[in-house]
Tab-separated table of C-alpha atoms and ligand atoms in Angstrom:
chain	number	residue	atom	x	y	z
A	1	UNK	CA	85.564	84.945	158.189
A	2	UNK	CA	87.545	83.644	155.023
A	3	UNK	CA	91.049	84.227	155.515
A	4	UNK	CA	92.177	86.495	152.478
A	5	UNK	CA	94.673	85.115	150.379
A	6	UNK	CA	97.559	87.341	148.751
A	7	UNK	CA	97.405	87.488	145.117
A	8	UNK	CA	100.445	87.543	142.582
A	9	UNK	CA	100.215	89.668	139.515
A	10	UNK	CA	102.403	89.931	136.785
A	11	UNK	CA	103.357	93.309	136.462
A	12	UNK	CA	103.766	93.306	132.521
A	13	UNK	CA	100.291	91.880	131.326
A	14	UNK	CA	98.353	91.981	134.864
A	15	UNK	CA	97.431	88.477	135.005
A	16	UNK	CA	97.077	86.455	137.901
A	17	UNK	CA	98.834	83.556	139.380
A	18	UNK	CA	97.859	81.664	142.674
A	19	UNK	CA	101.757	81.602	143.653
A	20	UNK	CA	104.966	83.251	143.449
A	21	UNK	CA	106.441	82.242	139.753
A	22	UNK	CA	109.847	82.971	138.321
A	23	UNK	CA	108.195	83.830	134.748
A	24	UNK	CA	104.783	84.676	133.737
A	25	UNK	CA	102.686	82.253	132.382
A	26	UNK	CA	100.450	84.288	130.434
A	27	UNK	CA	103.131	87.012	128.394
A	28	UNK	CA	106.481	84.614	129.499
A	29	UNK	CA	107.820	87.784	131.410
A	30	UNK	CA	110.826	87.029	133.774
A	31	UNK	CA	110.641	88.016	137.222
A	32	UNK	CA	107.730	90.082	136.720
A	33	UNK	CA	105.128	88.367	139.328
A	34	UNK	CA	104.923	90.786	142.682
A	35	UNK	CA	102.613	90.188	145.363
A	36	UNK	CA	99.757	92.042	146.082
A	37	UNK	CA	97.131	92.609	148.798
A	38	UNK	CA	93.812	91.390	147.534
A	39	UNK	CA	91.896	93.895	150.014
A	40	UNK	CA	93.211	96.796	147.907
A	41	UNK	CA	92.966	95.863	144.387
A	42	UNK	CA	89.995	97.446	142.137
A	43	UNK	CA	86.631	95.591	143.467
A	44	UNK	CA	88.119	94.989	146.853
A	45	UNK	CA	85.578	97.816	148.363
A	46	UNK	CA	82.470	95.386	146.713
A	47	UNK	CA	83.651	92.438	148.265
A	48	UNK	CA	83.878	93.796	151.572
A	49	UNK	CA	80.302	95.006	151.249
A	50	UNK	CA	77.769	95.321	149.056
A	51	UNK	CA	75.439	98.744	149.052
A	52	UNK	CA	72.340	99.001	147.702
A	53	UNK	CA	72.124	99.977	143.699
A	54	UNK	CA	70.932	103.211	142.930
A	55	UNK	CA	68.460	103.405	140.042
A	56	UNK	CA	69.844	105.449	136.927
A	57	UNK	CA	68.236	106.915	133.806
A	58	UNK	CA	68.709	105.528	130.449
A	59	UNK	CA	69.211	107.378	127.513
A	60	UNK	CA	68.081	106.539	123.697
A	61	UNK	CA	70.565	105.899	121.172
A	62	UNK	CA	68.660	108.966	118.815
A	63	UNK	CA	69.081	111.400	121.241
A	64	UNK	CA	72.542	111.802	121.006
A	65	UNK	CA	73.557	115.281	120.974
A	66	UNK	CA	76.788	116.161	119.520
A	67	UNK	CA	77.801	114.482	116.655
A	68	UNK	CA	81.154	115.260	116.837
A	69	UNK	CA	82.895	115.772	120.003
A	70	UNK	CA	84.955	118.848	120.764
A	71	UNK	CA	88.330	118.759	119.617
A	72	UNK	CA	91.403	120.630	121.151
A	73	UNK	CA	93.848	121.174	117.908
A	74	UNK	CA	97.302	121.776	119.348
A	75	UNK	CA	98.243	123.235	115.874
A	76	UNK	CA	101.052	120.470	115.299
A	77	UNK	CA	100.377	118.774	112.510
A	78	UNK	CA	101.731	115.548	112.593
A	79	UNK	CA	100.484	115.177	116.104
A	80	UNK	CA	96.538	116.407	115.450
A	81	UNK	CA	96.556	114.175	112.699
A	82	UNK	CA	97.332	110.962	114.837
A	83	UNK	CA	94.738	112.195	117.227
A	84	UNK	CA	92.379	111.871	114.564
A	85	UNK	CA	92.048	116.254	114.866
A	86	UNK	CA	93.062	117.028	117.853
A	87	UNK	CA	92.423	115.728	121.573
A	88	UNK	CA	89.070	115.499	122.568
A	89	UNK	CA	87.672	117.071	125.728
A	90	UNK	CA	86.703	114.533	128.245
A	91	UNK	CA	89.147	111.595	127.131
A	92	UNK	CA	91.909	110.336	128.122
A	93	UNK	CA	94.802	109.294	125.929
A	94	UNK	CA	97.896	107.155	126.853
A	95	UNK	CA	101.094	107.866	125.162
A	96	UNK	CA	103.344	105.097	125.616
A	97	UNK	CA	107.253	104.797	124.230
A	98	UNK	CA	110.206	103.675	125.883
A	99	UNK	CA	112.347	106.299	128.244
A	100	UNK	CA	113.974	108.972	126.703
A	101	UNK	CA	112.267	108.422	123.160
A	102	UNK	CA	111.037	112.369	123.624
A	103	UNK	CA	107.484	111.771	125.396
A	104	UNK	CA	107.503	114.472	127.764
A	105	UNK	CA	109.861	116.853	125.022
A	106	UNK	CA	106.341	116.451	122.446
A	107	UNK	CA	104.012	117.079	125.092
A	108	UNK	CA	105.563	120.167	126.531
A	109	UNK	CA	105.527	121.241	123.230
A	110	UNK	CA	101.780	120.727	122.561
A	111	UNK	CA	100.978	122.102	126.077
A	112	UNK	CA	103.133	125.473	125.258
A	113	UNK	CA	101.484	125.560	121.862
A	114	UNK	CA	97.839	125.092	123.662
A	115	UNK	CA	98.609	127.625	126.445
A	116	UNK	CA	99.903	129.973	123.858
A	117	UNK	CA	96.228	129.626	122.761
A	118	UNK	CA	94.728	130.884	125.726
A	119	UNK	CA	93.801	127.353	127.309
A	120	UNK	CA	94.668	126.285	130.551
A	121	UNK	CA	97.111	123.635	130.701
A	122	UNK	CA	98.225	121.742	133.270
A	123	UNK	CA	101.748	119.745	133.221
A	124	UNK	CA	102.209	117.557	136.066
A	125	UNK	CA	105.450	115.369	136.262
A	126	UNK	CA	106.060	112.824	138.672
A	127	UNK	CA	109.615	112.199	137.408
A	128	UNK	CA	110.934	115.662	136.900
A	129	UNK	CA	111.357	118.639	139.337
A	130	UNK	CA	109.661	121.578	138.428
A	131	UNK	CA	113.184	123.293	137.700
A	132	UNK	CA	114.150	120.613	135.328
A	133	UNK	CA	110.713	120.868	133.181
A	134	UNK	CA	111.564	124.891	133.204
A	135	UNK	CA	115.049	124.189	132.275
A	136	UNK	CA	113.599	121.947	129.393
A	137	UNK	CA	110.872	124.524	127.884
A	138	UNK	CA	113.863	127.343	127.791
A	139	UNK	CA	115.856	125.049	126.077
A	140	UNK	CA	112.909	124.770	123.578
A	141	UNK	CA	112.357	128.279	123.611
A	142	UNK	CA	109.096	127.627	125.195
A	143	UNK	CA	109.657	129.198	128.833
A	144	UNK	CA	107.164	132.178	127.848
A	145	UNK	CA	104.025	129.820	127.684
A	146	UNK	CA	101.546	130.216	130.402
A	147	UNK	CA	101.613	126.271	130.849
A	148	UNK	CA	100.963	125.300	135.009
A	149	UNK	CA	103.591	123.473	136.398
A	150	UNK	CA	103.533	120.879	139.568
A	151	UNK	CA	105.716	117.872	140.530
A	152	UNK	CA	103.296	115.442	142.196
A	153	UNK	CA	102.396	112.116	142.480
A	154	UNK	CA	99.422	111.632	144.550
A	155	UNK	CA	96.274	111.309	142.581
A	156	UNK	CA	94.100	112.518	145.039
A	157	UNK	CA	95.991	115.870	145.790
A	158	UNK	CA	95.766	116.191	142.190
A	159	UNK	CA	92.412	115.408	141.487
A	160	UNK	CA	91.577	117.944	144.200
A	161	UNK	CA	94.089	120.749	142.780
A	162	UNK	CA	92.545	120.515	139.293
A	163	UNK	CA	89.297	120.581	140.495
A	164	UNK	CA	89.887	124.131	141.634
A	165	UNK	CA	89.818	127.304	139.321
A	166	UNK	CA	89.288	127.363	135.875
A	167	UNK	CA	88.381	123.812	133.806
A	168	UNK	CA	91.763	122.964	132.522
A	169	UNK	CA	91.587	122.005	128.701
A	170	UNK	CA	94.426	119.806	128.817
A	171	UNK	CA	95.941	117.826	131.765
A	172	UNK	CA	99.280	115.805	131.222
A	173	UNK	CA	100.255	113.581	133.684
A	174	UNK	CA	103.962	112.279	132.914
A	175	UNK	CA	104.019	109.065	133.777
A	176	UNK	CA	101.116	107.075	134.877
A	177	UNK	CA	103.748	104.644	136.700
A	178	UNK	CA	104.686	107.442	138.973
A	179	UNK	CA	101.270	108.342	140.323
A	180	UNK	CA	99.691	106.825	143.317
A	181	UNK	CA	96.309	106.500	145.019
A	182	UNK	CA	95.591	106.189	148.742
A	183	UNK	CA	92.680	104.045	148.173
A	184	UNK	CA	95.056	101.338	147.173
A	185	UNK	CA	98.048	99.803	149.261
A	186	UNK	CA	100.319	98.520	146.982
A	187	UNK	CA	103.650	100.334	146.267
A	188	UNK	CA	103.989	103.063	143.248
A	189	UNK	CA	104.254	101.237	140.183
A	190	UNK	CA	102.944	98.059	140.492
A	191	UNK	CA	99.838	96.882	138.328
A	192	UNK	CA	97.400	97.768	140.873
A	193	UNK	CA	98.591	101.462	141.494
A	194	UNK	CA	98.793	102.105	137.812
A	195	UNK	CA	94.952	101.127	137.299
A	196	UNK	CA	93.880	102.581	140.497
A	197	UNK	CA	95.406	105.993	139.467
A	198	UNK	CA	94.594	105.747	136.207
A	199	UNK	CA	91.015	105.308	136.931
A	200	UNK	CA	90.951	108.115	139.360
A	201	UNK	CA	92.439	110.202	136.349
A	202	UNK	CA	89.777	109.056	133.481
A	203	UNK	CA	87.037	109.506	136.294
A	204	UNK	CA	88.224	113.504	136.647
A	205	UNK	CA	88.602	113.432	132.703
A	206	UNK	CA	84.886	112.672	132.155
A	207	UNK	CA	83.460	114.875	134.870
A	208	UNK	CA	85.691	117.809	134.265
A	209	UNK	CA	85.602	117.287	130.443
A	210	UNK	CA	89.406	117.903	130.352
A	211	UNK	CA	91.475	116.394	128.072
A	212	UNK	CA	94.003	113.935	130.017
A	213	UNK	CA	97.030	112.575	128.488
A	214	UNK	CA	98.763	109.400	130.536
A	215	UNK	CA	102.379	109.130	129.763
A	216	UNK	CA	103.585	105.606	130.042
A	217	UNK	CA	106.950	104.081	129.561
A	218	UNK	CA	107.469	100.923	127.792
A	219	UNK	CA	110.235	98.678	129.254
A	220	UNK	CA	111.324	95.404	127.849
A	221	UNK	CA	112.251	94.156	131.084
A	222	UNK	CA	109.015	94.162	132.428
A	223	UNK	CA	110.080	95.447	136.030
A	224	UNK	CA	107.994	98.640	135.856
A	225	UNK	CA	104.224	97.817	135.478
A	226	UNK	CA	103.603	98.379	131.748
A	227	UNK	CA	100.846	100.765	130.591
A	228	UNK	CA	99.460	97.938	128.657
A	229	UNK	CA	97.183	97.695	131.848
A	230	UNK	CA	95.348	100.520	131.313
A	231	UNK	CA	95.199	100.514	127.737
A	232	UNK	CA	91.547	98.609	127.637
A	233	UNK	CA	90.585	102.278	130.084
A	234	UNK	CA	91.560	104.510	128.228
A	235	UNK	CA	89.831	106.025	124.853
A	236	UNK	CA	92.798	106.348	123.103
A	237	UNK	CA	96.606	104.699	122.896
A	238	UNK	CA	99.289	106.102	121.003
A	239	UNK	CA	102.758	105.175	120.549
A	240	UNK	CA	105.823	107.013	120.031
A	241	UNK	CA	108.582	105.159	118.410
A	242	UNK	CA	112.123	105.569	117.137
A	243	UNK	CA	114.987	103.500	116.542
A	244	UNK	CA	118.343	103.791	118.115
A	245	UNK	CA	120.658	106.511	116.967
A	246	UNK	CA	118.236	107.736	114.601
A	247	UNK	CA	116.848	111.059	115.248
A	248	UNK	CA	113.241	110.747	113.825
A	249	UNK	CA	110.332	109.761	115.615
A	250	UNK	CA	107.017	108.270	114.864
A	251	UNK	CA	103.993	108.760	116.337
A	252	UNK	CA	101.258	105.912	115.731
A	253	UNK	CA	97.991	105.918	117.054
A	254	UNK	CA	97.295	101.979	118.443
A	255	UNK	CA	93.583	102.554	119.466
A	256	UNK	CA	91.365	105.309	119.052
A	257	UNK	CA	87.682	106.012	119.973
A	258	UNK	CA	87.416	109.098	118.265
A	259	UNK	CA	89.610	108.724	115.024
A	260	UNK	CA	91.464	106.489	112.707
A	261	UNK	CA	94.404	104.233	113.746
A	262	UNK	CA	96.437	104.071	110.933
A	263	UNK	CA	97.736	107.553	110.611
A	264	UNK	CA	101.612	108.099	111.442
A	265	UNK	CA	103.151	111.397	112.424
A	266	UNK	CA	106.957	111.769	111.527
A	267	UNK	CA	108.809	113.761	114.027
A	268	UNK	CA	112.677	114.623	113.957
A	269	UNK	CA	114.400	115.125	117.424
A	270	UNK	CA	116.745	118.251	116.876
A	271	UNK	CA	118.676	120.263	119.616
A	272	UNK	CA	115.502	122.691	119.614
A	273	UNK	CA	113.074	119.641	120.336
A	274	UNK	CA	110.807	117.792	118.017
A	275	UNK	CA	110.634	119.216	114.368
A	276	UNK	CA	107.682	118.171	112.294
A	277	UNK	CA	108.878	116.471	109.306
A	278	UNK	CA	106.411	117.655	106.708
A	279	UNK	CA	107.748	115.260	103.822
A	280	UNK	CA	108.544	111.819	105.252
A	281	UNK	CA	109.254	109.950	101.913
A	282	UNK	CA	112.036	112.250	101.299
A	283	UNK	CA	113.259	111.920	104.574
A	284	UNK	CA	113.257	107.918	104.526
A	285	UNK	CA	114.537	107.602	101.075
A	286	UNK	CA	117.513	110.803	101.778
A	287	UNK	CA	120.554	108.180	102.448
A	288	UNK	CA	119.651	105.802	99.940
A	289	UNK	CA	122.319	104.112	97.913
A	290	UNK	CA	120.874	103.866	94.413
A	291	UNK	CA	123.234	101.881	92.523
A	292	UNK	CA	123.360	98.779	95.140
A	293	UNK	CA	121.350	95.793	94.120
A	294	UNK	CA	118.688	94.566	96.790
A	295	UNK	CA	117.185	97.599	97.285
A	296	UNK	CA	113.485	98.438	95.943
A	297	UNK	CA	111.572	101.640	96.775
A	298	UNK	CA	107.829	100.654	97.776
A	299	UNK	CA	104.996	103.400	97.768
A	300	UNK	CA	102.898	102.472	100.589
A	301	UNK	CA	100.152	104.173	102.518
A	302	UNK	CA	100.189	105.175	105.889
A	303	UNK	CA	96.755	106.195	106.752
A	304	UNK	CA	95.322	108.809	104.294
A	305	UNK	CA	99.052	109.844	103.656
A	306	UNK	CA	101.268	107.903	101.100
A	307	UNK	CA	104.509	107.450	102.025
A	308	UNK	CA	107.691	105.753	100.211
A	309	UNK	CA	109.895	103.740	101.846
A	310	UNK	CA	113.250	101.582	100.829
A	311	UNK	CA	112.852	97.781	101.098
A	312	UNK	CA	116.045	96.387	101.572
A	313	UNK	CA	117.117	92.630	100.848
A	314	UNK	CA	120.425	90.420	101.406
A	315	UNK	CA	120.578	87.150	99.818
A	316	UNK	CA	123.720	85.139	100.774
A	317	UNK	CA	124.663	81.610	100.241
A	318	UNK	CA	123.684	79.871	103.678
A	319	UNK	CA	126.703	77.745	105.417
A	320	UNK	CA	123.748	76.439	107.986
A	321	UNK	CA	121.823	73.652	107.722
A	322	UNK	CA	118.361	75.529	107.867
A	323	UNK	CA	119.144	79.122	106.250
A	324	UNK	CA	118.686	82.427	107.863
A	325	UNK	CA	115.512	84.884	107.591
A	326	UNK	CA	115.700	87.958	109.608
A	327	UNK	CA	113.058	90.617	108.835
A	328	UNK	CA	113.149	94.172	109.924
A	329	UNK	CA	110.159	96.001	109.959
A	330	UNK	CA	107.836	93.694	107.951
A	331	UNK	CA	106.327	90.399	108.519
A	332	UNK	CA	108.115	87.136	108.760
A	333	UNK	CA	105.426	85.368	107.648
A	334	UNK	CA	104.817	87.138	104.616
A	335	UNK	CA	108.573	86.890	103.536
A	336	UNK	CA	108.197	82.913	104.154
A	337	UNK	CA	105.120	83.444	101.745
A	338	UNK	CA	106.856	85.601	98.626
A	339	UNK	CA	110.080	83.600	98.932
A	340	UNK	CA	107.763	80.377	98.260
A	341	UNK	CA	105.871	82.047	95.527
A	342	UNK	CA	109.052	82.934	93.864
A	343	UNK	CA	110.226	79.544	94.302
A	344	UNK	CA	107.373	77.704	92.761
A	345	UNK	CA	106.137	80.380	89.997
A	346	UNK	CA	108.986	82.179	88.885
A	347	UNK	CA	111.796	79.560	89.364
A	348	UNK	CA	113.666	81.888	91.698
A	349	UNK	CA	115.610	79.395	93.873
A	350	UNK	CA	116.556	80.904	97.232
A	351	UNK	CA	116.190	77.862	99.246
A	352	UNK	CA	120.062	77.450	100.045
A	353	UNK	CA	120.531	81.077	100.841
A	354	UNK	CA	120.376	83.314	104.297
A	355	UNK	CA	117.846	85.875	103.713
A	356	UNK	CA	117.759	89.081	105.070
A	357	UNK	CA	115.340	92.093	104.336
A	358	UNK	CA	115.131	95.395	106.149
A	359	UNK	CA	112.261	98.026	106.088
A	360	UNK	CA	114.748	101.662	105.899
A	361	UNK	CA	114.627	104.109	108.622
A	362	UNK	CA	113.129	101.808	111.502
A	363	UNK	CA	109.787	101.884	109.726
A	364	UNK	CA	107.239	99.355	110.287
A	365	UNK	CA	105.235	98.305	107.182
A	366	UNK	CA	102.222	96.341	107.234
A	367	UNK	CA	100.639	96.573	104.141
A	368	UNK	CA	100.245	93.114	101.896
A	369	UNK	CA	101.028	95.965	98.982
A	370	UNK	CA	104.807	95.804	99.883
A	371	UNK	CA	104.962	92.478	98.523
A	372	UNK	CA	106.101	93.554	94.959
A	373	UNK	CA	108.826	95.725	96.521
A	374	UNK	CA	109.814	92.871	98.866
A	375	UNK	CA	109.937	90.593	95.622
A	376	UNK	CA	112.117	92.997	93.284
A	377	UNK	CA	114.456	93.610	96.455
A	378	UNK	CA	115.093	89.638	96.537
A	379	UNK	CA	115.554	89.249	92.935
A	380	UNK	CA	117.960	92.096	92.481
A	381	UNK	CA	119.983	90.922	95.715
A	382	UNK	CA	119.942	87.246	94.201
A	383	UNK	CA	120.820	88.212	90.698
A	384	UNK	CA	123.288	91.184	91.531
A	385	UNK	CA	121.332	93.452	89.106
A	386	UNK	CA	120.457	96.659	90.310
A	387	UNK	CA	116.709	97.999	90.192
A	388	UNK	CA	116.598	101.019	88.317
A	389	UNK	CA	116.914	104.010	90.795
A	390	UNK	CA	113.781	105.983	89.588
A	391	UNK	CA	111.200	103.132	89.955
A	392	UNK	CA	108.795	102.148	92.716
A	393	UNK	CA	106.846	99.241	93.108
A	394	UNK	CA	103.431	98.041	94.734
A	395	UNK	CA	101.072	95.125	94.682
A	396	UNK	CA	99.886	92.074	96.602
A	397	UNK	CA	101.254	88.835	95.483
A	398	UNK	CA	98.900	85.928	95.889
A	399	UNK	CA	100.166	82.230	96.568
A	400	UNK	CA	98.802	81.483	92.446
A	401	UNK	CA	101.854	83.974	91.485
A	402	UNK	CA	99.623	86.603	90.454
A	403	UNK	CA	99.973	90.198	91.315
A	404	UNK	CA	96.499	91.498	93.104
A	405	UNK	CA	96.006	95.569	92.709
A	406	UNK	CA	96.060	97.703	96.104
A	407	UNK	CA	93.731	100.408	97.466
A	408	UNK	CA	94.653	104.144	97.008
A	409	UNK	CA	96.778	103.412	93.566
A	410	UNK	CA	96.812	106.690	92.191
A	411	UNK	CA	97.950	108.362	95.891
A	412	UNK	CA	100.554	106.056	95.584
A	413	UNK	CA	101.838	107.197	92.465
A	414	UNK	CA	101.183	110.927	92.816
A	415	UNK	CA	103.705	110.884	95.384
A	416	UNK	CA	106.281	108.705	93.515
A	417	UNK	CA	105.526	111.310	90.816
A	418	UNK	CA	105.948	114.199	93.245
A	419	UNK	CA	109.321	112.943	94.532
A	420	UNK	CA	111.028	112.434	91.101
A	421	UNK	CA	110.390	108.686	90.248
A	422	UNK	CA	109.679	107.777	86.493
A	423	UNK	CA	108.843	104.352	86.680
A	424	UNK	CA	106.214	102.161	88.335
A	425	UNK	CA	105.347	98.493	88.387
A	426	UNK	CA	102.266	97.980	89.788
A	427	UNK	CA	99.595	95.435	89.527
A	428	UNK	CA	97.007	95.196	86.240
A	429	UNK	CA	94.257	97.246	86.329
A	430	UNK	CA	95.549	99.912	88.829
A	431	UNK	CA	95.207	102.704	88.882
A	432	UNK	CA	91.508	102.745	88.243
A	433	UNK	CA	90.395	103.428	84.856
A	434	UNK	CA	90.163	107.110	84.020
A	435	UNK	CA	92.732	108.177	86.438
A	436	UNK	CA	96.196	109.615	85.525
A	437	UNK	CA	99.051	109.897	87.569
A	438	UNK	CA	99.965	113.571	88.355
A	439	UNK	CA	102.864	113.613	86.533
A	440	UNK	CA	105.221	111.993	83.715
A	441	UNK	CA	105.323	108.288	85.060
A	442	UNK	CA	106.019	105.456	82.914
A	443	UNK	CA	103.736	102.506	84.501
A	444	UNK	CA	104.553	99.225	83.855
A	445	UNK	CA	101.365	96.906	84.883
A	446	UNK	CA	102.752	93.444	86.187
A	447	UNK	CA	99.904	90.773	86.396
A	448	UNK	CA	102.259	87.997	87.323
A	449	UNK	CA	105.196	87.334	89.523
A	450	UNK	CA	107.048	85.886	86.492
A	451	UNK	CA	106.593	89.179	84.658
A	452	UNK	CA	108.362	91.069	87.599
A	453	UNK	CA	111.426	88.308	87.350
A	454	UNK	CA	112.052	88.766	83.573
A	455	UNK	CA	111.671	92.367	83.534
A	456	UNK	CA	114.823	93.022	85.975
A	457	UNK	CA	116.646	90.134	84.520
A	458	UNK	CA	116.047	92.485	81.364
A	459	UNK	CA	117.979	95.125	82.996
A	460	UNK	CA	116.529	96.299	85.741
A	461	UNK	CA	113.986	98.407	84.180
A	462	UNK	CA	110.359	97.142	83.086
A	463	UNK	CA	110.399	95.270	80.008
A	464	UNK	CA	107.561	96.759	78.431
A	465	UNK	CA	107.362	100.577	78.466
A	466	UNK	CA	103.284	102.060	78.463
A	467	UNK	CA	103.768	105.661	77.291
A	468	UNK	CA	103.478	108.116	80.108
A	469	UNK	CA	100.429	109.270	80.879
A	470	UNK	CA	99.536	113.107	81.993
A	471	UNK	CA	96.801	114.417	84.126
A	472	UNK	CA	93.922	116.241	81.939
B	1	TYD	P1	112.124	112.993	126.648
B	1	TYD	O1	111.276	113.914	125.957
B	1	TYD	O2	112.798	113.444	127.913
B	1	TYD	O3	112.093	111.548	126.764
B	1	TYD	P2	110.932	110.672	127.821
B	1	TYD	O4	110.131	111.555	128.374
B	1	TYD	O5	110.078	110.008	126.462
B	1	TYD	O6	111.821	109.833	128.467
B	1	TYD	O7	113.574	113.023	125.696
B	1	TYD	C1	114.812	112.951	125.926
B	1	TYD	C2	115.982	112.833	125.276
B	1	TYD	O8	115.580	113.599	124.082
B	1	TYD	C3	117.106	113.142	125.795
B	1	TYD	O9	118.035	111.955	125.395
B	1	TYD	C4	117.696	114.138	125.108
B	1	TYD	C5	116.975	114.202	123.743
B	1	TYD	N1	116.623	115.940	123.477
B	1	TYD	C6	117.076	116.358	122.573
B	1	TYD	O10	117.822	115.876	121.738
B	1	TYD	N2	116.497	117.562	122.054
B	1	TYD	C7	115.790	118.456	122.873
B	1	TYD	O11	115.995	119.731	122.564
B	1	TYD	C8	115.651	118.054	123.623
B	1	TYD	C9	114.524	118.361	124.995
B	1	TYD	C10	115.435	116.726	124.179
B	2	MG	MG1	109.743	111.820	130.123
């Protein structure tokens, strides 16, 4: 019999190496490679002795019975929106986030809401004792909720327990890294164990028809197996993010087989748990310094919801041979592009300056529509001219210097008007013909980047005002 060799698996990305290495060649993580026994990994049984295949029945696409899967709404609006309208029965969701961000808090709140509505909800913690969970629930004012609790880590025991009695609607496993299955020899927390445990729980979710939520800690040092290794196995991946020292948290769908992935949910961590933030624009703009140059308000979209956020730029003469370009919350490559377009088509010389760009509030903006706001912030910082405090910006900048229309122009303008903004600098042709902003809003259509620059040079406000448009 051939000698079975141990394999070396990166605990961060799951890549397999032939020998031990200090650094994973696949993901670049240091000290992440751990020796794992091949006879214990997934697929090991198949290799040991293949059995004859069973013949199963195939079904037809047009026979699909249920057009939409049954959903379990928690009543926590921000959470339900991100999941696409509630948890899906029989599906598995991975909630990832850094330790201490509030994953357990959010889930105990969701569990309490569902249990209060008469569903069977089970919360299994591999990290905290039952009393600790109770104390937390007490602090959150949820101690009376009939959530079933256990502190367990053996997946076989958990599945056996859950299979008894009434079928649970929701099962929370906190966290997947602490779970282990007897089928695999590796120590808990390794890639094989995390995968094996997740697989067993996924099988349980599908057969029992329960919604299962796996909590996964994301750590940067790669010591604990990243939940990334189970991302492809689960139905939805949701990440919970926040900025150090700030109290608000953003829930974001990364992958969702049953819903959209561009929705966000905004929460605030309070002394009594996570509170929903109904108006995130107001939150993100609340501590804004309206008189300082270098800040522009971007009227953005997060999924179906408009969201106003401040884009801040600092342009300062550089003492370095290669000026610094640092971006937080936006794309480096897009900043380089906007800077190049400003130089080439609007005569704004930024080559000798350090540039810092920041999206306020720890938000990450992925839309090209933020180009115009970033350009406005850059020009404002360079010139020292503050932008009008009641002005919003959106539009995509082309390499030619043209400003291109973006989608949802109307929703963006309405949100701006709702929050008391009076002016908007937007691309030509937006909003779509026949539509009008909900409130009085002076709209400046800007066709080219040079128009934006002359507008700012002329004193912050748009150079040419078009009379306000009213609805009806
Ligand atoms: P937790 O949900 O335990 O984080 P995770 O499960 O993601 O590791 O949250 C821990 C943090 O939240 C902790 O630093 C304290 C804070 N917190 C509050 O500020 N208010 C609260 O009501 C609770 C329960 C926690
Ligand atoms: Mg926790």
